Backbone as JSON, one array per atom type, in Angstrom:
{
  "sequence": "MPRIRSHTICEVFRVKQNSKLLESTSRIARKHIFGVHRTTSSISLTEDTKNFQTESAPSTPLLKKNVLLREDNGKKVMLSKSRKSKHTDGGKVINGCKDSTLLDLSSMGLNSLSPEIGVLTNVTELYAYENKLTSLPPQIGNLKQLEKLWLQENWIAFLTPELSACNSLTHLDLRHNKLEGPLPQVVTELKGLKQLLLTYNKLTDISGVGNLKKLETLVVKSNNLQGPIPTELSNLIELRTLDLSKNRLTEIPSTISYCTKLGRLLVDYNQITEIPQSIEQLKHLQILGIK",
  "N": [[137.7, 68.15, -50.04], [136.32, 70.18, -52.2], [138.57, 72.02, -54.74], [138.16, 75.22, -55.01], [137.61, 77.54, -57.6], [138.47, 80.74, -58.87], [136.14, 82.87, -61.37], [135.28, 85.2, -63.66], [131.92, 86.32, -64.78], [131.88, 86.12, -67.88], [134.01, 84.26, -68.16], [132.89, 81.92, -67.44], [130.78, 81.63, -69.17], [131.81, 81.27, -71.09], [132.85, 79.0, -72.08], [131.87, 76.14, -73.55], [128.49, 76.05, -74.17], [126.5, 73.8, -72.72], [123.57, 72.39, -72.98], [123.08, 71.08, -69.89], [124.97, 72.49, -68.25], [123.73, 75.06, -68.53], [120.94, 74.96, -67.48], [121.87, 74.09, -64.81], [122.88, 76.15, -64.22], [120.95, 78.22, -64.17], [119.32, 77.27, -62.2], [120.44, 77.01, -59.61], [121.42, 79.79, -59.37], [119.47, 81.72, -59.43], [116.79, 83.59, -57.76], [113.82, 84.54, -56.33], [112.58, 87.86, -57.11], [109.9, 89.17, -57.12], [107.75, 90.74, -55.34], [105.11, 89.95, -53.23], [102.15, 91.11, -53.27], [100.46, 92.7, -50.37], [97.2, 93.22, -48.45], [94.98, 94.69, -46.18], [92.36, 94.07, -46.91], [92.47, 92.2, -48.7], [91.51, 89.29, -50.42], [91.8, 86.09, -49.06], [94.85, 83.78, -50.3], [94.59, 80.91, -52.25], [95.59, 77.37, -52.67], [96.24, 77.19, -55.52], [96.69, 79.81, -56.47], [98.95, 80.44, -55.44], [100.55, 78.98, -56.21], [100.73, 79.6, -58.97], [101.54, 82.44, -58.62], [104.11, 81.97, -57.63], [105.13, 80.66, -60.19], [104.63, 82.89, -62.31], [106.83, 84.94, -61.59], [109.44, 87.1, -61.97], [112.97, 86.38, -62.29], [116.06, 86.82, -60.99], [119.18, 86.45, -61.91], [122.47, 86.06, -59.75], [122.45, 87.75, -57.59], [124.32, 88.3, -54.96], [127.38, 89.48, -54.62], [129.16, 87.1, -54.6], [128.78, 83.83, -56.5], [127.92, 80.57, -56.14], [128.65, 78.02, -58.09], [128.31, 74.54, -59.27], [130.14, 72.72, -62.03], [129.26, 69.96, -64.29], [131.35, 68.22, -64.04], [131.53, 68.08, -61.37], [133.12, 70.07, -60.5], [133.82, 73.04, -58.31], [132.56, 76.21, -59.31], [133.6, 79.44, -58.66], [131.36, 82.47, -59.07], [132.55, 85.7, -59.52], [131.39, 89.14, -59.19], [132.73, 91.21, -58.22], [134.93, 91.98, -60.14], [134.11, 93.06, -62.22], [133.65, 95.54, -61.38], [135.28, 97.93, -62.79], [134.36, 98.82, -64.9], [133.05, 101.22, -67.18], [130.99, 101.21, -69.27], [130.53, 98.9, -69.9], [131.68, 97.54, -71.85], [134.05, 96.03, -72.42], [133.34, 93.05, -71.26], [131.38, 92.87, -72.79], [132.41, 92.1, -75.09], [133.77, 89.94, -74.64], [131.91, 88.01, -74.24], [130.83, 87.2, -76.95], [129.33, 85.21, -77.72], [127.78, 84.31, -76.1], [124.43, 83.27, -74.36], [123.11, 84.68, -72.64], [124.11, 87.36, -70.5], [125.21, 89.44, -67.9], [125.26, 92.19, -66.49], [124.33, 93.61, -64.47], [124.41, 95.81, -61.32], [127.26, 97.51, -61.83], [127.55, 100.03, -61.64], [127.37, 101.26, -64.24], [127.18, 104.07, -66.6], [126.35, 104.1, -68.86], [125.28, 102.09, -71.6], [127.37, 100.41, -74.03], [127.82, 100.45, -77.59], [128.74, 98.35, -78.41], [127.06, 96.43, -77.55], [125.28, 95.75, -79.47], [126.37, 93.78, -81.02], [125.97, 91.02, -79.71], [124.09, 89.13, -80.87], [122.98, 86.59, -80.53], [121.81, 86.5, -78.01], [119.66, 86.2, -75.06], [118.63, 86.62, -72.37], [119.09, 89.35, -71.11], [120.73, 90.96, -67.81], [120.88, 93.97, -66.63], [120.04, 95.37, -64.32], [120.34, 97.76, -61.5], [122.21, 99.93, -62.08], [123.6, 103.0, -63.53], [122.09, 104.03, -65.66], [120.8, 106.08, -68.28], [119.48, 105.73, -70.56], [119.43, 103.6, -73.68], [121.52, 102.11, -75.85], [120.88, 102.73, -79.85], [121.58, 100.21, -81.22], [120.58, 98.32, -79.31], [118.7, 97.25, -80.31], [119.32, 95.2, -82.51], [119.19, 93.01, -81.33], [117.57, 90.62, -81.61], [116.81, 88.2, -80.91], [116.56, 88.59, -77.95], [114.79, 87.9, -75.22], [114.39, 88.68, -72.31], [114.7, 91.54, -70.27], [116.04, 92.89, -68.0], [115.74, 95.98, -66.66], [115.64, 97.45, -63.94], [115.9, 99.49, -61.3], [117.6, 101.77, -62.34], [118.51, 105.07, -64.11], [116.63, 105.43, -65.93], [115.1, 107.47, -68.59], [114.51, 107.76, -70.85], [113.29, 105.66, -73.7], [114.8, 104.16, -76.12], [113.92, 104.34, -79.51], [114.37, 102.07, -81.34], [114.22, 99.74, -79.94], [111.75, 98.73, -79.96], [112.43, 96.63, -82.25], [113.39, 94.15, -81.13], [111.45, 92.2, -80.95], [111.04, 89.57, -80.06], [110.7, 89.87, -77.31], [109.59, 89.02, -73.96], [109.45, 89.73, -71.47], [109.91, 92.87, -69.64], [111.16, 94.68, -67.38], [110.88, 97.64, -65.9], [111.18, 99.13, -63.18], [111.5, 101.07, -60.84], [112.7, 103.38, -62.37], [113.24, 106.67, -64.06], [110.89, 107.06, -65.81], [108.6, 109.55, -67.41], [105.32, 110.96, -67.49], [103.43, 110.3, -70.48], [103.09, 106.36, -70.96], [105.74, 105.29, -72.45], [105.79, 105.27, -76.32], [107.35, 102.93, -77.61], [107.11, 100.97, -75.99], [104.57, 100.18, -76.25], [104.58, 98.74, -78.44], [105.76, 96.64, -78.62], [104.92, 93.68, -79.06], [105.03, 91.2, -78.16], [104.98, 91.35, -75.12], [104.56, 89.45, -72.13], [105.26, 90.19, -69.62], [105.09, 93.12, -67.82], [106.69, 95.42, -65.86], [106.69, 98.5, -64.06], [106.77, 99.69, -61.72], [107.19, 102.36, -59.49], [107.94, 104.99, -61.11], [107.39, 107.7, -62.77], [104.86, 107.6, -64.16], [102.25, 109.08, -66.0], [99.94, 108.16, -67.74], [98.82, 105.44, -69.04], [98.23, 104.82, -71.9], [97.95, 103.22, -74.79], [98.58, 100.59, -73.64], [96.86, 98.72, -73.81], [97.4, 97.49, -76.48], [99.02, 95.66, -76.03], [98.51, 92.58, -76.42], [99.1, 89.9, -75.36], [99.68, 90.3, -72.95], [100.5, 89.11, -69.33], [101.35, 89.86, -67.17], [101.05, 92.86, -65.35], [101.97, 95.35, -63.86], [102.06, 98.81, -62.69], [102.67, 100.2, -60.33], [102.55, 102.55, -57.76], [102.75, 105.07, -59.17], [102.0, 108.03, -61.24], [99.24, 108.2, -62.2], [95.84, 109.1, -63.12], [92.52, 109.53, -62.94], [90.05, 107.76, -64.32], [90.63, 104.04, -64.54], [91.73, 102.98, -67.82], [89.69, 102.03, -70.28], [90.64, 100.34, -72.42], [91.93, 98.26, -70.89], [90.44, 96.2, -70.86], [90.74, 94.88, -73.19], [92.85, 93.14, -72.92], [93.09, 89.83, -72.5], [94.58, 87.43, -71.73], [95.73, 88.35, -69.22], [96.58, 88.03, -65.85], [97.61, 89.17, -63.74], [96.96, 92.57, -62.53], [98.39, 95.44, -61.29], [97.47, 98.14, -60.26], [98.09, 99.86, -57.74], [98.4, 102.45, -55.55], [98.21, 105.12, -56.72], [96.57, 107.87, -58.55], [93.97, 107.0, -58.99], [90.57, 106.8, -60.43], [88.28, 105.54, -60.93], [87.07, 102.18, -61.76], [86.49, 100.56, -64.61], [83.53, 99.14, -65.99], [84.18, 97.14, -67.97], [86.17, 95.53, -67.05], [85.48, 93.1, -66.71], [86.0, 91.85, -68.73], [88.63, 90.77, -69.06], [89.04, 87.92, -68.25], [90.71, 86.1, -67.3], [92.12, 86.82, -65.29], [93.77, 87.11, -62.08], [94.5, 88.27, -59.98], [93.98, 91.49, -58.79], [94.67, 94.62, -57.98], [93.92, 97.42, -56.78], [94.21, 99.54, -54.7], [94.54, 101.98, -52.23], [94.22, 104.22, -54.05], [91.97, 106.6, -55.56], [89.53, 105.52, -55.78], [86.01, 104.59, -55.21], [84.02, 102.82, -55.49], [83.04, 99.45, -56.56], [82.75, 98.21, -59.48], [79.83, 96.32, -60.51], [80.59, 94.35, -62.25], [82.85, 92.97, -61.74], [82.12, 90.57, -60.39], [81.97, 88.53, -62.26], [84.66, 87.49, -63.01], [85.69, 84.73, -62.45], [88.28, 83.65, -61.75], [89.5, 85.72, -60.29], [91.23, 85.89, -57.07], [92.18, 87.7, -55.29], [91.67, 90.54, -54.29], [92.53, 93.73, -54.14], [91.48, 96.68, -52.37], [91.28, 100.2, -51.5]],
  "CA": [[136.66, 69.3, -50.27], [136.85, 70.69, -53.83], [139.19, 73.22, -54.95], [137.06, 76.27, -55.75], [138.47, 78.75, -58.54], [137.48, 82.34, -59.07], [136.04, 83.6, -62.47], [134.34, 86.43, -63.94], [131.07, 85.62, -65.35], [131.98, 85.96, -68.99], [135.02, 83.5, -68.44], [132.48, 80.88, -67.21], [130.16, 81.63, -70.39], [132.9, 81.17, -72.79], [132.92, 77.52, -71.62], [130.82, 75.39, -74.72], [127.53, 76.3, -73.4], [125.65, 72.87, -73.13], [122.0, 72.5, -72.02], [123.2, 70.96, -68.33], [125.12, 73.55, -67.82], [122.72, 76.06, -68.49], [119.9, 74.46, -66.38], [122.13, 73.75, -63.74], [123.12, 77.87, -63.72], [119.69, 78.73, -64.12], [118.44, 76.74, -61.43], [121.12, 77.3, -58.56], [122.07, 81.13, -59.21], [118.51, 82.86, -59.31], [116.1, 83.63, -56.53], [112.59, 85.49, -57.04], [112.37, 89.51, -56.76], [108.77, 89.91, -57.53], [106.9, 90.46, -54.02], [103.5, 89.38, -53.12], [101.16, 92.34, -52.42], [99.27, 92.21, -49.52], [96.2, 94.38, -47.76], [94.02, 93.97, -45.08], [91.29, 94.24, -47.77], [92.7, 91.17, -49.76], [91.01, 87.93, -50.35], [93.4, 85.27, -49.21], [95.29, 82.99, -51.55], [94.46, 79.59, -52.6], [97.08, 77.02, -53.02], [96.34, 77.45, -56.83], [97.09, 81.23, -56.85], [100.22, 80.38, -54.62], [101.64, 78.33, -57.87], [100.59, 80.82, -60.25], [102.75, 83.57, -58.44], [105.57, 81.33, -58.31], [105.24, 80.31, -61.84], [105.1, 83.75, -62.75], [107.43, 85.63, -61.05], [110.67, 86.86, -62.77], [113.62, 85.98, -61.4], [117.4, 87.72, -61.55], [120.6, 85.66, -61.38], [123.79, 86.47, -59.33], [121.98, 89.29, -57.25], [125.25, 88.45, -54.56], [128.69, 89.41, -55.12], [129.85, 85.82, -55.29], [127.64, 82.68, -56.1], [128.81, 78.99, -55.96], [127.95, 76.94, -58.86], [128.68, 73.42, -59.64], [129.89, 72.21, -63.34], [129.28, 69.05, -64.56], [132.45, 67.42, -63.54], [131.48, 67.85, -59.79], [133.69, 71.29, -59.64], [133.28, 73.99, -58.07], [133.04, 77.52, -59.33], [133.11, 81.04, -57.79], [131.64, 83.4, -59.91], [132.98, 87.45, -58.7], [131.29, 90.36, -59.75], [133.71, 92.58, -58.06], [135.88, 91.92, -61.07], [133.26, 94.04, -63.4], [133.59, 97.34, -61.25], [136.03, 99.01, -63.22], [133.43, 99.37, -66.67], [131.76, 102.42, -67.28], [129.74, 101.12, -70.52], [130.36, 97.1, -70.13], [132.42, 97.47, -73.58], [134.91, 94.88, -72.02], [132.39, 92.56, -70.89], [130.12, 92.45, -74.07], [133.22, 91.83, -76.19], [134.19, 88.64, -74.34], [130.72, 87.38, -74.39], [130.09, 87.24, -77.88], [128.7, 83.85, -78.07], [126.53, 84.14, -74.89], [122.91, 83.78, -74.82], [122.74, 85.34, -70.88], [124.56, 88.69, -70.06], [124.99, 89.97, -66.79], [125.71, 93.79, -66.53], [124.22, 94.18, -63.18], [125.3, 96.28, -60.11], [128.76, 97.73, -62.41], [128.08, 101.25, -61.85], [127.44, 101.57, -65.73], [126.55, 105.03, -66.86], [125.76, 103.88, -70.1], [125.62, 100.6, -72.58], [128.51, 100.36, -75.29], [127.05, 100.61, -78.49], [129.02, 96.76, -79.05], [125.7, 95.73, -77.31], [124.76, 95.27, -80.75], [127.17, 92.42, -81.75], [125.38, 89.84, -79.37], [123.05, 88.5, -81.11], [122.66, 85.35, -79.27], [121.55, 86.67, -76.37], [118.19, 86.08, -74.67], [118.57, 87.33, -71.32], [120.17, 90.55, -70.46], [120.42, 91.76, -66.74], [121.66, 95.56, -66.3], [119.61, 96.1, -63.46], [121.16, 98.58, -60.41], [122.98, 100.75, -62.93], [123.15, 104.07, -63.5], [121.75, 104.06, -66.79], [119.45, 106.99, -68.65], [118.97, 105.35, -71.88], [120.0, 102.36, -74.01], [122.11, 102.81, -77.23], [119.86, 102.35, -80.74], [122.13, 99.13, -81.34], [119.92, 97.02, -78.45], [117.57, 96.51, -81.81], [119.83, 94.06, -83.2], [119.24, 91.66, -80.34], [116.59, 89.9, -82.5], [116.65, 86.9, -79.79], [116.33, 89.03, -76.49], [113.38, 87.57, -74.41], [114.0, 88.94, -71.17], [115.4, 92.32, -70.32], [116.02, 93.5, -66.64], [116.34, 97.39, -66.42], [115.22, 98.13, -62.74], [117.01, 100.56, -60.71], [118.67, 102.83, -62.89], [117.92, 106.51, -64.22], [116.47, 105.71, -67.15], [114.3, 108.4, -68.75], [114.02, 107.65, -72.4], [113.79, 104.59, -74.61], [115.25, 104.51, -77.62], [112.55, 103.64, -80.58], [114.92, 100.86, -82.23], [113.8, 99.18, -78.95], [110.84, 97.86, -80.56], [112.99, 95.79, -82.84], [113.33, 93.37, -79.88], [110.11, 91.46, -81.21], [110.82, 88.18, -79.29], [110.83, 90.31, -75.86], [108.21, 88.93, -73.44], [109.97, 90.19, -70.15], [110.4, 93.91, -69.52], [111.29, 95.3, -66.03], [111.85, 99.06, -65.57], [111.43, 99.18, -62.3], [112.46, 102.43, -60.18], [113.64, 104.35, -63.07], [112.56, 108.14, -63.86], [110.32, 107.62, -66.99], [107.66, 110.89, -66.77], [104.31, 111.43, -68.51], [102.96, 109.15, -70.62], [103.93, 105.09, -71.34], [106.73, 105.29, -73.86], [105.13, 104.43, -77.46], [107.98, 101.85, -78.22], [106.61, 99.75, -75.15], [103.38, 99.48, -76.36], [104.73, 98.11, -79.59], [106.45, 95.25, -78.1], [103.67, 92.87, -78.99], [105.07, 89.85, -77.58], [105.27, 91.06, -73.88], [104.06, 88.9, -71.0], [105.18, 90.96, -68.38], [105.5, 94.43, -68.07], [106.84, 96.13, -64.38], [106.8, 99.67, -64.14], [106.57, 100.22, -60.6], [108.33, 103.32, -58.94], [108.4, 105.95, -62.15], [106.19, 108.78, -62.65], [104.08, 107.63, -65.43], [100.56, 109.67, -65.92], [99.21, 107.57, -68.68], [99.48, 103.97, -69.9], [97.55, 104.68, -73.08], [98.37, 102.05, -75.48], [98.99, 99.35, -73.22], [95.95, 97.47, -75.01], [97.91, 96.74, -77.93], [99.58, 94.48, -75.86], [97.53, 91.55, -75.88], [99.54, 88.99, -74.42], [100.04, 90.76, -71.42], [100.06, 88.13, -68.18], [101.15, 90.58, -65.77], [101.15, 94.4, -65.8], [102.52, 96.05, -62.64], [102.31, 100.13, -62.83], [102.35, 100.61, -59.01], [103.54, 103.95, -57.15], [103.52, 106.04, -60.58], [101.12, 109.39, -61.15], [97.99, 107.89, -62.6], [95.04, 109.62, -62.62], [91.29, 109.45, -63.76], [89.57, 106.17, -64.34], [91.6, 103.14, -65.23], [91.4, 103.14, -69.29], [88.89, 100.58, -70.86], [91.15, 99.67, -73.21], [92.81, 97.03, -70.62], [89.49, 95.11, -71.32], [91.66, 93.79, -74.28], [94.09, 92.36, -72.28], [92.23, 88.89, -72.22], [95.27, 87.1, -71.4], [95.78, 89.21, -68.28], [96.66, 87.46, -64.86], [97.82, 90.24, -62.53], [96.97, 93.56, -62.88], [98.4, 95.92, -60.28], [97.96, 99.55, -60.04], [98.05, 100.43, -56.53], [99.04, 103.69, -55.16], [98.1, 105.96, -58.01], [95.62, 108.51, -57.79], [92.85, 106.4, -60.45], [89.07, 107.28, -59.35], [86.99, 104.34, -61.17], [87.42, 100.97, -62.47], [85.56, 100.35, -65.58], [82.88, 97.6, -66.09], [84.79, 96.27, -68.61], [87.47, 94.95, -66.82], [85.34, 91.68, -66.7], [86.37, 91.09, -69.97], [89.7, 90.12, -68.64], [88.64, 86.79, -67.83], [91.31, 84.74, -66.66], [92.34, 87.55, -63.97], [93.55, 85.98, -60.62], [94.99, 89.23, -59.24], [93.49, 92.95, -59.38], [95.2, 95.49, -56.83], [93.9, 99.01, -57.08], [94.38, 99.88, -53.55], [95.69, 103.29, -52.2], [93.78, 105.03, -55.11], [90.71, 107.26, -55.15], [88.42, 104.64, -56.22], [85.04, 104.79, -54.13], [83.12, 102.03, -56.21], [83.35, 98.62, -57.49], [81.32, 97.55, -60.57], [79.19, 95.01, -60.15], [80.85, 93.36, -63.32], [83.86, 92.3, -60.95], [81.66, 89.23, -59.99], [81.98, 87.9, -63.46], [85.8, 87.25, -62.68], [85.67, 83.67, -61.92], [89.61, 83.28, -61.61], [89.73, 85.92, -59.02], [91.5, 85.32, -56.15], [92.87, 88.84, -54.89], [91.42, 92.02, -55.1], [92.88, 94.66, -53.24], [91.05, 98.37, -52.81], [91.38, 100.52, -49.52]],
  "C": [[137.75, 69.73, -51.25], [137.47, 71.75, -53.88], [138.05, 74.36, -55.38], [137.95, 77.42, -56.47], [137.37, 79.84, -58.88], [137.21, 82.41, -60.51], [135.07, 84.68, -62.56], [132.95, 85.6, -64.87], [131.28, 85.47, -66.89], [133.27, 84.92, -69.27], [133.52, 81.74, -68.16], [131.35, 80.47, -68.56], [130.7, 81.26, -71.41], [133.13, 79.98, -72.93], [131.66, 76.83, -72.82], [129.53, 75.39, -73.71], [126.4, 74.88, -73.37], [124.14, 72.98, -72.3], [122.38, 72.08, -70.43], [123.8, 71.66, -67.89], [124.62, 74.71, -67.42], [121.7, 76.05, -67.52], [120.46, 74.62, -65.07], [122.49, 75.87, -62.91], [121.97, 78.67, -63.23], [118.98, 78.53, -62.56], [119.05, 77.33, -59.88], [120.99, 78.9, -58.27], [121.21, 81.78, -59.2], [117.59, 82.51, -58.12], [115.35, 84.76, -57.04], [112.94, 86.84, -56.61], [110.92, 90.13, -56.6], [107.97, 89.76, -56.03], [105.46, 90.58, -53.84], [103.03, 90.85, -52.64], [100.21, 91.87, -51.47], [98.8, 93.27, -48.54], [95.55, 93.58, -46.97], [92.8, 93.49, -45.81], [91.1, 92.49, -48.55], [92.07, 90.04, -49.46], [92.14, 86.9, -50.62], [93.44, 84.19, -50.02], [94.86, 81.5, -51.16], [95.87, 79.02, -52.8], [97.16, 77.09, -54.9], [97.31, 78.77, -57.32], [98.84, 81.19, -56.34], [101.45, 79.87, -55.65], [101.71, 79.5, -58.28], [101.91, 81.8, -59.9], [104.04, 83.19, -58.51], [106.03, 80.85, -59.7], [105.73, 81.81, -62.78], [105.73, 84.66, -62.44], [108.89, 86.04, -61.68], [111.64, 86.73, -61.71], [114.79, 86.65, -61.97], [118.23, 86.84, -60.81], [121.59, 86.73, -60.66], [123.4, 87.71, -58.53], [123.3, 89.23, -55.9], [126.42, 89.03, -55.54], [129.59, 88.37, -55.8], [128.65, 84.79, -55.42], [128.61, 81.66, -56.71], [127.88, 78.25, -56.95], [128.69, 75.58, -59.07], [128.61, 72.74, -61.46], [129.85, 70.69, -63.11], [130.07, 67.77, -63.94], [132.56, 67.35, -62.15], [132.47, 69.4, -59.24], [132.88, 71.92, -59.28], [133.86, 75.17, -58.48], [132.64, 78.94, -59.11], [133.21, 82.0, -58.86], [131.38, 84.9, -58.95], [132.28, 88.11, -59.74], [131.97, 91.1, -59.57], [134.47, 92.65, -59.06], [135.43, 93.06, -62.01], [133.16, 95.43, -62.67], [134.32, 98.25, -61.9], [135.55, 99.44, -64.76], [133.18, 100.48, -66.14], [130.45, 101.96, -68.14], [129.66, 99.55, -70.57], [131.09, 96.76, -71.38], [133.53, 96.21, -72.97], [134.41, 93.29, -71.89], [131.36, 92.02, -72.24], [131.56, 91.99, -75.05], [133.56, 90.07, -75.68], [132.99, 87.91, -74.17], [129.86, 87.14, -75.6], [129.31, 86.3, -78.57], [127.76, 83.22, -77.08], [125.09, 84.13, -75.41], [122.33, 84.49, -73.48], [124.04, 86.44, -70.64], [124.06, 89.42, -68.98], [125.42, 90.88, -66.46], [125.33, 94.63, -65.24], [125.24, 94.77, -61.81], [126.86, 96.55, -60.68], [128.67, 98.64, -62.05], [128.24, 101.68, -63.37], [126.52, 102.9, -65.58], [125.75, 104.83, -68.37], [125.71, 102.41, -70.84], [126.43, 100.82, -73.69], [127.65, 99.84, -76.26], [127.63, 98.74, -79.12], [127.56, 95.92, -78.49], [125.04, 95.05, -78.54], [124.99, 93.83, -81.43], [126.21, 91.51, -80.94], [124.0, 89.61, -79.46], [122.13, 87.17, -81.17], [121.78, 85.42, -78.51], [119.88, 86.76, -76.36], [117.55, 86.31, -73.82], [119.46, 88.5, -70.94], [119.76, 91.09, -69.05], [121.48, 92.97, -66.79], [120.83, 96.1, -65.29], [120.71, 96.66, -62.24], [122.75, 99.21, -60.82], [122.88, 102.4, -62.43], [122.97, 104.81, -65.02], [120.64, 104.76, -67.15], [119.25, 106.8, -69.48], [119.58, 103.94, -72.24], [119.95, 103.01, -75.38], [121.27, 102.08, -78.29], [120.23, 100.73, -80.81], [121.17, 97.86, -80.71], [118.78, 96.62, -79.49], [118.04, 95.54, -82.22], [119.64, 92.99, -82.14], [117.54, 90.98, -80.51], [116.06, 88.57, -81.44], [116.2, 87.15, -78.55], [114.86, 88.65, -76.16], [113.18, 88.45, -73.05], [115.09, 90.32, -70.98], [115.14, 92.88, -68.8], [116.86, 94.57, -66.28], [116.14, 98.04, -65.26], [116.6, 98.81, -61.97], [118.07, 101.28, -61.54], [118.18, 104.13, -63.21], [117.23, 106.6, -65.68], [115.06, 106.72, -67.8], [113.89, 108.17, -70.43], [114.57, 106.36, -72.64], [113.76, 104.54, -76.03], [114.47, 103.72, -78.85], [113.2, 102.41, -81.27], [114.58, 99.49, -80.85], [112.57, 97.91, -79.29], [111.41, 96.99, -81.81], [113.27, 94.3, -82.43], [112.04, 92.42, -79.97], [110.18, 90.07, -80.7], [110.88, 88.91, -77.71], [109.3, 89.66, -75.43], [108.44, 89.41, -71.67], [110.43, 91.73, -69.88], [110.39, 94.75, -68.3], [111.79, 96.44, -65.91], [111.37, 99.71, -64.2], [112.14, 100.32, -61.49], [113.63, 102.91, -61.15], [113.03, 105.83, -62.98], [111.75, 108.19, -65.33], [108.75, 108.22, -66.31], [106.79, 111.23, -67.81], [103.5, 109.91, -69.22], [103.72, 107.87, -70.91], [104.57, 105.37, -72.38], [105.9, 104.6, -75.25], [105.88, 103.37, -77.75], [107.47, 100.81, -77.23], [105.48, 99.33, -75.75], [103.3, 99.1, -77.85], [105.32, 96.73, -79.61], [105.25, 94.14, -78.04], [103.31, 91.61, -78.31], [105.34, 89.96, -75.99], [104.26, 90.4, -73.44], [103.99, 89.58, -69.98], [106.08, 92.35, -68.41], [105.71, 95.17, -66.52], [107.48, 97.14, -64.73], [106.95, 100.58, -62.82], [107.84, 101.32, -59.99], [108.99, 104.29, -59.96], [107.29, 106.9, -61.93], [105.45, 109.3, -64.22], [102.75, 108.26, -64.77], [99.56, 109.12, -66.6], [99.65, 106.28, -68.98], [98.45, 103.79, -71.3], [98.46, 103.62, -73.95], [98.85, 100.87, -74.9], [97.95, 97.99, -73.67], [96.49, 96.7, -75.82], [98.48, 95.3, -77.21], [98.98, 93.41, -75.48], [97.76, 90.33, -75.36], [100.17, 88.96, -73.43], [99.43, 89.95, -70.55], [100.19, 88.95, -66.85], [101.26, 92.24, -66.12], [101.2, 94.94, -64.37], [102.9, 97.73, -63.05], [101.53, 100.76, -61.19], [103.16, 101.84, -58.76], [104.22, 104.81, -58.54], [102.39, 107.44, -60.44], [100.15, 108.99, -61.86], [96.8, 108.68, -62.21], [93.59, 109.47, -63.51], [90.96, 108.02, -63.5], [90.44, 105.35, -65.29], [91.12, 102.89, -66.95], [90.94, 101.88, -69.44], [89.57, 99.9, -71.88], [92.08, 98.1, -72.73], [92.1, 95.98, -70.56], [89.99, 94.08, -72.62], [92.54, 93.08, -74.09], [93.47, 90.92, -71.98], [93.49, 87.47, -71.55], [95.95, 87.33, -69.7], [95.81, 88.27, -66.86], [96.78, 88.23, -63.48], [97.61, 91.4, -63.16], [96.91, 94.31, -61.13], [98.7, 97.26, -60.13], [97.68, 100.4, -59.03], [98.87, 101.82, -56.63], [99.45, 104.64, -56.21], [97.08, 107.0, -57.5], [94.2, 108.18, -59.02], [91.6, 106.71, -59.35], [88.1, 106.14, -59.9], [87.45, 103.3, -61.72], [86.3, 100.83, -63.46], [84.84, 99.03, -65.85], [83.14, 96.5, -67.14], [85.87, 95.47, -68.34], [87.35, 93.35, -66.5], [85.71, 91.01, -68.07], [87.87, 89.99, -69.79], [89.66, 89.0, -67.68], [89.76, 85.95, -67.31], [92.33, 86.31, -65.2], [92.32, 87.02, -62.47], [93.38, 87.47, -59.82], [94.67, 90.39, -59.49], [93.9, 93.62, -57.85], [95.25, 96.84, -57.25], [94.03, 99.67, -55.68], [95.19, 101.07, -53.25], [95.19, 104.31, -53.54], [92.79, 106.39, -54.53], [89.29, 106.77, -55.77], [87.4, 104.5, -54.88], [83.86, 103.35, -54.6], [83.79, 100.57, -56.81], [82.42, 97.96, -58.4], [80.98, 96.36, -60.44], [79.96, 93.63, -61.03], [82.01, 92.26, -62.95], [83.36, 90.8, -60.61], [81.85, 88.86, -61.05], [83.61, 86.89, -63.62], [86.02, 86.12, -61.99], [87.01, 83.25, -61.39], [90.35, 84.32, -60.68], [90.14, 85.78, -57.81], [92.12, 86.44, -54.95], [92.13, 89.66, -55.62], [91.43, 93.15, -53.8], [92.89, 96.08, -53.31], [90.98, 98.42, -51.35], [91.08, 101.74, -50.17]]
}
């Protein structure tokens, strides 16, 4: 039986990052965290829709305290996340990972992110979920290569304007935070976003989201949205999944038919009493949740 060594996340990622190791790490260490919404009035899934959900679902690495990986030479390496528990802003971990393309600061009990985060100009994926973060440092704007940012299950109530400089960002997860009122303007400036997850906040308005014309997945479930669904959502011609369930919305605009690629439309547990006839024009629609 091969010997098992214990390493921190950064000790592994300080090793030369060849493509085979990264591919192995990504494949073994991740699992899907995006739950499929089901209602009694939903249309049943076809096989194509199931495949789409698997491809579009976000994944989060290293959810457990210890994850077993295998290096190219066959040796097994144990990643221990318990070693990270003494940090308050992740500064020590960040300083040890300056050449990494992936940084995992999840479940560390962080109260803030160190300004040192700005030196990680090679990072493409940043996992900082399940902490106690209330905001991000302005230096986050230095991460020009950042594509995926996972911030779910924090206490974030404010997003620094410098985040808009992360123009490579395609995936932003802000579920289970403390955002209130209108959708922060900085989010509407992230024109490259393909996936935006905002479940369990207290947003009252998502005006400006129509600027994000590359969006494929928009989830604003369990917020405080009221009134008609904004007509500007008709600008989102790449949209595949729209989940606005569990709000206080009153009307679906007829222009929803402009979202011609829409496969999942979930608006159940709102105050919607009518479905516009134009929905019949959505040829790819597989799931319509309304209750």
